[in-house]
PDB file of C-alpha atoms in Angstrom:
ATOM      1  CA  UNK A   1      87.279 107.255 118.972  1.00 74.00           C
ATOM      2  CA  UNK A   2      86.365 103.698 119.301  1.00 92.00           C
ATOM      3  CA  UNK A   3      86.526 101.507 115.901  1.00 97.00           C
ATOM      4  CA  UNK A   4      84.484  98.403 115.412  1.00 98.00           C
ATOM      5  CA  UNK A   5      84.643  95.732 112.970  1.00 98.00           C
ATOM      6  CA  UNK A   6      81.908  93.343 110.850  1.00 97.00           C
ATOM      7  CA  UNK A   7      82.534  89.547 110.006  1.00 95.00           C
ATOM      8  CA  UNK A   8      83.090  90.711 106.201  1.00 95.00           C
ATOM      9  CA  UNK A   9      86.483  92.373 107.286  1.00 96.00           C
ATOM     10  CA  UNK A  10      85.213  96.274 107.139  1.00 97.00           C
ATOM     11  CA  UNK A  11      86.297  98.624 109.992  1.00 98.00           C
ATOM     12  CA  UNK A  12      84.392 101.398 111.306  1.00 98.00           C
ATOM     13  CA  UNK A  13      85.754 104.221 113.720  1.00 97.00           C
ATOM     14  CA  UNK A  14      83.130 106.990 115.047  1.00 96.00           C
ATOM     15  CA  UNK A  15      84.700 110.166 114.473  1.00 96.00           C
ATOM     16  CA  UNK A  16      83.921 113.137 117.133  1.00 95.00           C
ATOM     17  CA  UNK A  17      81.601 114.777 114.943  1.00 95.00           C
ATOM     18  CA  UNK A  18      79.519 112.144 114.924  1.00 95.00           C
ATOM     19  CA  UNK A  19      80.297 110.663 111.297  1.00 97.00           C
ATOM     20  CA  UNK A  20      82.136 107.226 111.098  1.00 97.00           C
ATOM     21  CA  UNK A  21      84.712 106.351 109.059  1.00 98.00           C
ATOM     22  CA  UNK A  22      84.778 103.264 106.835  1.00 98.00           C
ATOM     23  CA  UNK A  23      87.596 100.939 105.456  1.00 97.00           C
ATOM     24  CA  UNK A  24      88.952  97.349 104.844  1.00 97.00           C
ATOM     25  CA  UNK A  25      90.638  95.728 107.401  1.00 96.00           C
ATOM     26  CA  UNK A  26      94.301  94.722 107.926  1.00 95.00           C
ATOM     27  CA  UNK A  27      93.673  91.108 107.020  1.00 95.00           C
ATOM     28  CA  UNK A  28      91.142  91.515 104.716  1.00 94.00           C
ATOM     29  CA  UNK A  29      93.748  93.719 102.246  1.00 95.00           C
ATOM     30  CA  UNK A  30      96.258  90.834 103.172  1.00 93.00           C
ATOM     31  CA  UNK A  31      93.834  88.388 101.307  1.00 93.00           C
ATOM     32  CA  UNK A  32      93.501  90.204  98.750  1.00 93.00           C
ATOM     33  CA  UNK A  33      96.989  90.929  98.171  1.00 93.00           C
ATOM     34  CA  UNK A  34      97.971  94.168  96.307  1.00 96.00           C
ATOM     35  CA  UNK A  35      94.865  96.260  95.386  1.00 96.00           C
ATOM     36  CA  UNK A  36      94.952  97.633  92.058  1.00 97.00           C
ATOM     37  CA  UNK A  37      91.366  99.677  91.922  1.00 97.00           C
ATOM     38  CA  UNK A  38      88.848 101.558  94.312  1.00 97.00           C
ATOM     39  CA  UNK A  39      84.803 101.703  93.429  1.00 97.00           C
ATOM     40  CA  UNK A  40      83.621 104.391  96.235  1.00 97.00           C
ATOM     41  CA  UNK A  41      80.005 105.251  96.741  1.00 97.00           C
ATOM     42  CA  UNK A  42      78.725 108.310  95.689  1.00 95.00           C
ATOM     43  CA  UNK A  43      78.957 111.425  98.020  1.00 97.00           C
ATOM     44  CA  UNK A  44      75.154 112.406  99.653  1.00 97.00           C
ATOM     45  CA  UNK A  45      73.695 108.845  98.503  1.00 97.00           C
ATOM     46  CA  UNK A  46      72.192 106.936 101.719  1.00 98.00           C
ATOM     47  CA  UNK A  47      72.619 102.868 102.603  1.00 97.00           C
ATOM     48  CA  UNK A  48      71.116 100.538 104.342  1.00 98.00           C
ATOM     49  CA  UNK A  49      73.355  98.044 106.329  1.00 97.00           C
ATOM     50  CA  UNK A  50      75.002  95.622 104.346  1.00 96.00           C
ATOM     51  CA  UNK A  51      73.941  97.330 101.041  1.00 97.00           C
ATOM     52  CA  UNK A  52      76.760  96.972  98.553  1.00 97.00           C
ATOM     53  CA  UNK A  53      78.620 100.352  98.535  1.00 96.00           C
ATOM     54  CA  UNK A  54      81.648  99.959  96.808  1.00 96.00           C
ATOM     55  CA  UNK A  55      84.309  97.620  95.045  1.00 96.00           C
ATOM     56  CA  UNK A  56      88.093  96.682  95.795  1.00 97.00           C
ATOM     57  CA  UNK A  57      90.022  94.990  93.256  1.00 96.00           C
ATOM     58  CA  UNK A  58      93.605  93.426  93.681  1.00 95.00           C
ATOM     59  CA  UNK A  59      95.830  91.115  91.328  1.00 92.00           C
ATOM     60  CA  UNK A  60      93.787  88.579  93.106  1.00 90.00           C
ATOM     61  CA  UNK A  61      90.514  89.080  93.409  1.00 91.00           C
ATOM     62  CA  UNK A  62      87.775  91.396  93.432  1.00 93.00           C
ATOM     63  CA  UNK A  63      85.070  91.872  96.596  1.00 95.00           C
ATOM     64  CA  UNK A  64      82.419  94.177  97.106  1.00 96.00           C
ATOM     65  CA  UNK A  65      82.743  96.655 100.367  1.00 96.00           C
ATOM     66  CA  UNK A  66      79.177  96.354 102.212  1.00 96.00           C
ATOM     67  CA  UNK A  67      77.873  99.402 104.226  1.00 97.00           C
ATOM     68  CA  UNK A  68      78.394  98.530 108.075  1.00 97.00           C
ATOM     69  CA  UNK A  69      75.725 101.094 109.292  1.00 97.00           C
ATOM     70  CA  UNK A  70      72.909 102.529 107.534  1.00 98.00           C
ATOM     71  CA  UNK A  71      73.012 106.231 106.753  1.00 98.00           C
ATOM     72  CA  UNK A  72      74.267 108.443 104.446  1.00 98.00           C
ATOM     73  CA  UNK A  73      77.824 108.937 102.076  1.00 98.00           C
ATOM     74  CA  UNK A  74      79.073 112.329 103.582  1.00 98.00           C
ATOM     75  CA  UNK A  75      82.654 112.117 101.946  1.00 98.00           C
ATOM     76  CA  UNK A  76      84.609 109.783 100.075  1.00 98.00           C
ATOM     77  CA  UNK A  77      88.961 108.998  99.834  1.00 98.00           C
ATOM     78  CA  UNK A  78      89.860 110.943  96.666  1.00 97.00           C
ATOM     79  CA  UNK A  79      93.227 109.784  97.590  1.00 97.00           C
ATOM     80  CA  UNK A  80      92.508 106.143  97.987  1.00 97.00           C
ATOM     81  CA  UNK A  81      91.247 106.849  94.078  1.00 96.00           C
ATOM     82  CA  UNK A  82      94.530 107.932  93.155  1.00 97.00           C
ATOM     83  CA  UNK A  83      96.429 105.583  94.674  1.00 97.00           C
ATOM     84  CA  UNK A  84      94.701 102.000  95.546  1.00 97.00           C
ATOM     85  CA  UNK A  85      97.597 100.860  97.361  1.00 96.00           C
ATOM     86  CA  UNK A  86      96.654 102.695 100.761  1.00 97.00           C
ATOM     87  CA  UNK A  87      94.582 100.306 100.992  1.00 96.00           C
ATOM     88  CA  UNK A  88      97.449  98.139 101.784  1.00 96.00           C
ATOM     89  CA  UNK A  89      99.835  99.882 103.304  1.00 96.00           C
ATOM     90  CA  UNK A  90      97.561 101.857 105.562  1.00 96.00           C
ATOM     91  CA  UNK A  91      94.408  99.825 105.880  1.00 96.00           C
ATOM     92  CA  UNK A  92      93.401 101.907 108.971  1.00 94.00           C
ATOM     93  CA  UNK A  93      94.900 105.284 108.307  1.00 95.00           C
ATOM     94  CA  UNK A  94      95.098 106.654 104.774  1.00 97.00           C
ATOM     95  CA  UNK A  95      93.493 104.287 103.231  1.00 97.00           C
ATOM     96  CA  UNK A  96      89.972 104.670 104.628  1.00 98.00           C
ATOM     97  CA  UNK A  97      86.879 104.555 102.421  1.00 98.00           C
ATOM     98  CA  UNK A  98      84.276 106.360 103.066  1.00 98.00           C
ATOM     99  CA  UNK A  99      82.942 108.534 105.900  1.00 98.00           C
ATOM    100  CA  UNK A 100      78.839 108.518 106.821  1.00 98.00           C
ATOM    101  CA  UNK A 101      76.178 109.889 109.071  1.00 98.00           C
ATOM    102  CA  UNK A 102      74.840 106.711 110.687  1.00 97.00           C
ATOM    103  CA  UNK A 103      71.245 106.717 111.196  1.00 96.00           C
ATOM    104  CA  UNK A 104      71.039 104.158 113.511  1.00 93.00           C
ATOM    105  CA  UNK A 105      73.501 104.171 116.303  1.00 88.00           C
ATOM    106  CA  UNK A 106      72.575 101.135 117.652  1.00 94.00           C
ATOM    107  CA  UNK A 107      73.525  99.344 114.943  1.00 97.00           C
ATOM    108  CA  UNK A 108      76.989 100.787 115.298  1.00 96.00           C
ATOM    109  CA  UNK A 109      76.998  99.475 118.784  1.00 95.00           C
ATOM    110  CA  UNK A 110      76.449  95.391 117.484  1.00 96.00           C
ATOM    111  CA  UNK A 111      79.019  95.231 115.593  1.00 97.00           C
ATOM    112  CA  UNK A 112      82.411  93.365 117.008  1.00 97.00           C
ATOM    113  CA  UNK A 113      84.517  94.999 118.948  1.00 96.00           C
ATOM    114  CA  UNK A 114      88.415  93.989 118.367  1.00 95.00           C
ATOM    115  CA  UNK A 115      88.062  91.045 120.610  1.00 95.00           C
ATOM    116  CA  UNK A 116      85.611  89.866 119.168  1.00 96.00           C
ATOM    117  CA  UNK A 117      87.093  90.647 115.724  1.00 96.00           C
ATOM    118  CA  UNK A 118      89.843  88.646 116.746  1.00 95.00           C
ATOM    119  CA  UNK A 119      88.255  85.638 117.821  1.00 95.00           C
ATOM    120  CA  UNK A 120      86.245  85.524 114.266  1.00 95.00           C
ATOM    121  CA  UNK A 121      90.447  85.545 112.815  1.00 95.00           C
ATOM    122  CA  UNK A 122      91.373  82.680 114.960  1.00 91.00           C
ATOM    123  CA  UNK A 123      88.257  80.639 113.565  1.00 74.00           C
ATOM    124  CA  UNK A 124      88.613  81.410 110.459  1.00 56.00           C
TER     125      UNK A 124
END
């Protein structure tokens, strides 16, 4: 499974089955410090990239979660409902988003890979 990021601090790992799984990143829950609240998208509803598809909120701040890939909501993190705090304590395990069927694999294949990911961190 290989995961790729975007510069707005989303990760996205393509799942065997072909669907890829969405979520905040490591440092982007860090700056947002504890989150409080989870806005998913609505199950069978389709994206384009970079469409606003959902909301995090923390004792901090709030920031919208963009799509990463266009395609469609196949299943969303009941359990990141219940308890917002995955989010930090499992930014790339439990507390994923969203899943979707891309509909446009190529535009999986732009987005950064971790070392590129990386070097965004460093100049930020």
């Amino acid at each position: 499974m290989t995961t790729k990021f975007t510069s707005d601090h989303e990760w996205v790992r393509m799942e065997a089955d072909g669907t890829a799984t969405v979520g905040i990143t490591a440092h982007a829950q860090d700056a947002l410090g504890d989150v409080v609240f989870v806005e998913l998208p609505a199950t069978g509803r389709s994206y384009a990239q970079k469409d606003t598809a959902g909301v995090v909120e923390s004792v901090k701040a709030a920031a919208d979660v963009f799509m990463p890939i266009a395609g469609e909501v196949v299943a969303v993190n009941d359990a990141l409902v219940a308890d917002p705090s995955l989010a930090n304590s499992d930014p790339q395990g439990a507390g994923w988003f969203f899943r979707v069927r891309p509909s446009d694999s190529a535009q999986f294949d732009a987005l950064l890979d971790q070392a590129a990911y990386d070097r965004l961190l460093g100049d930020a």
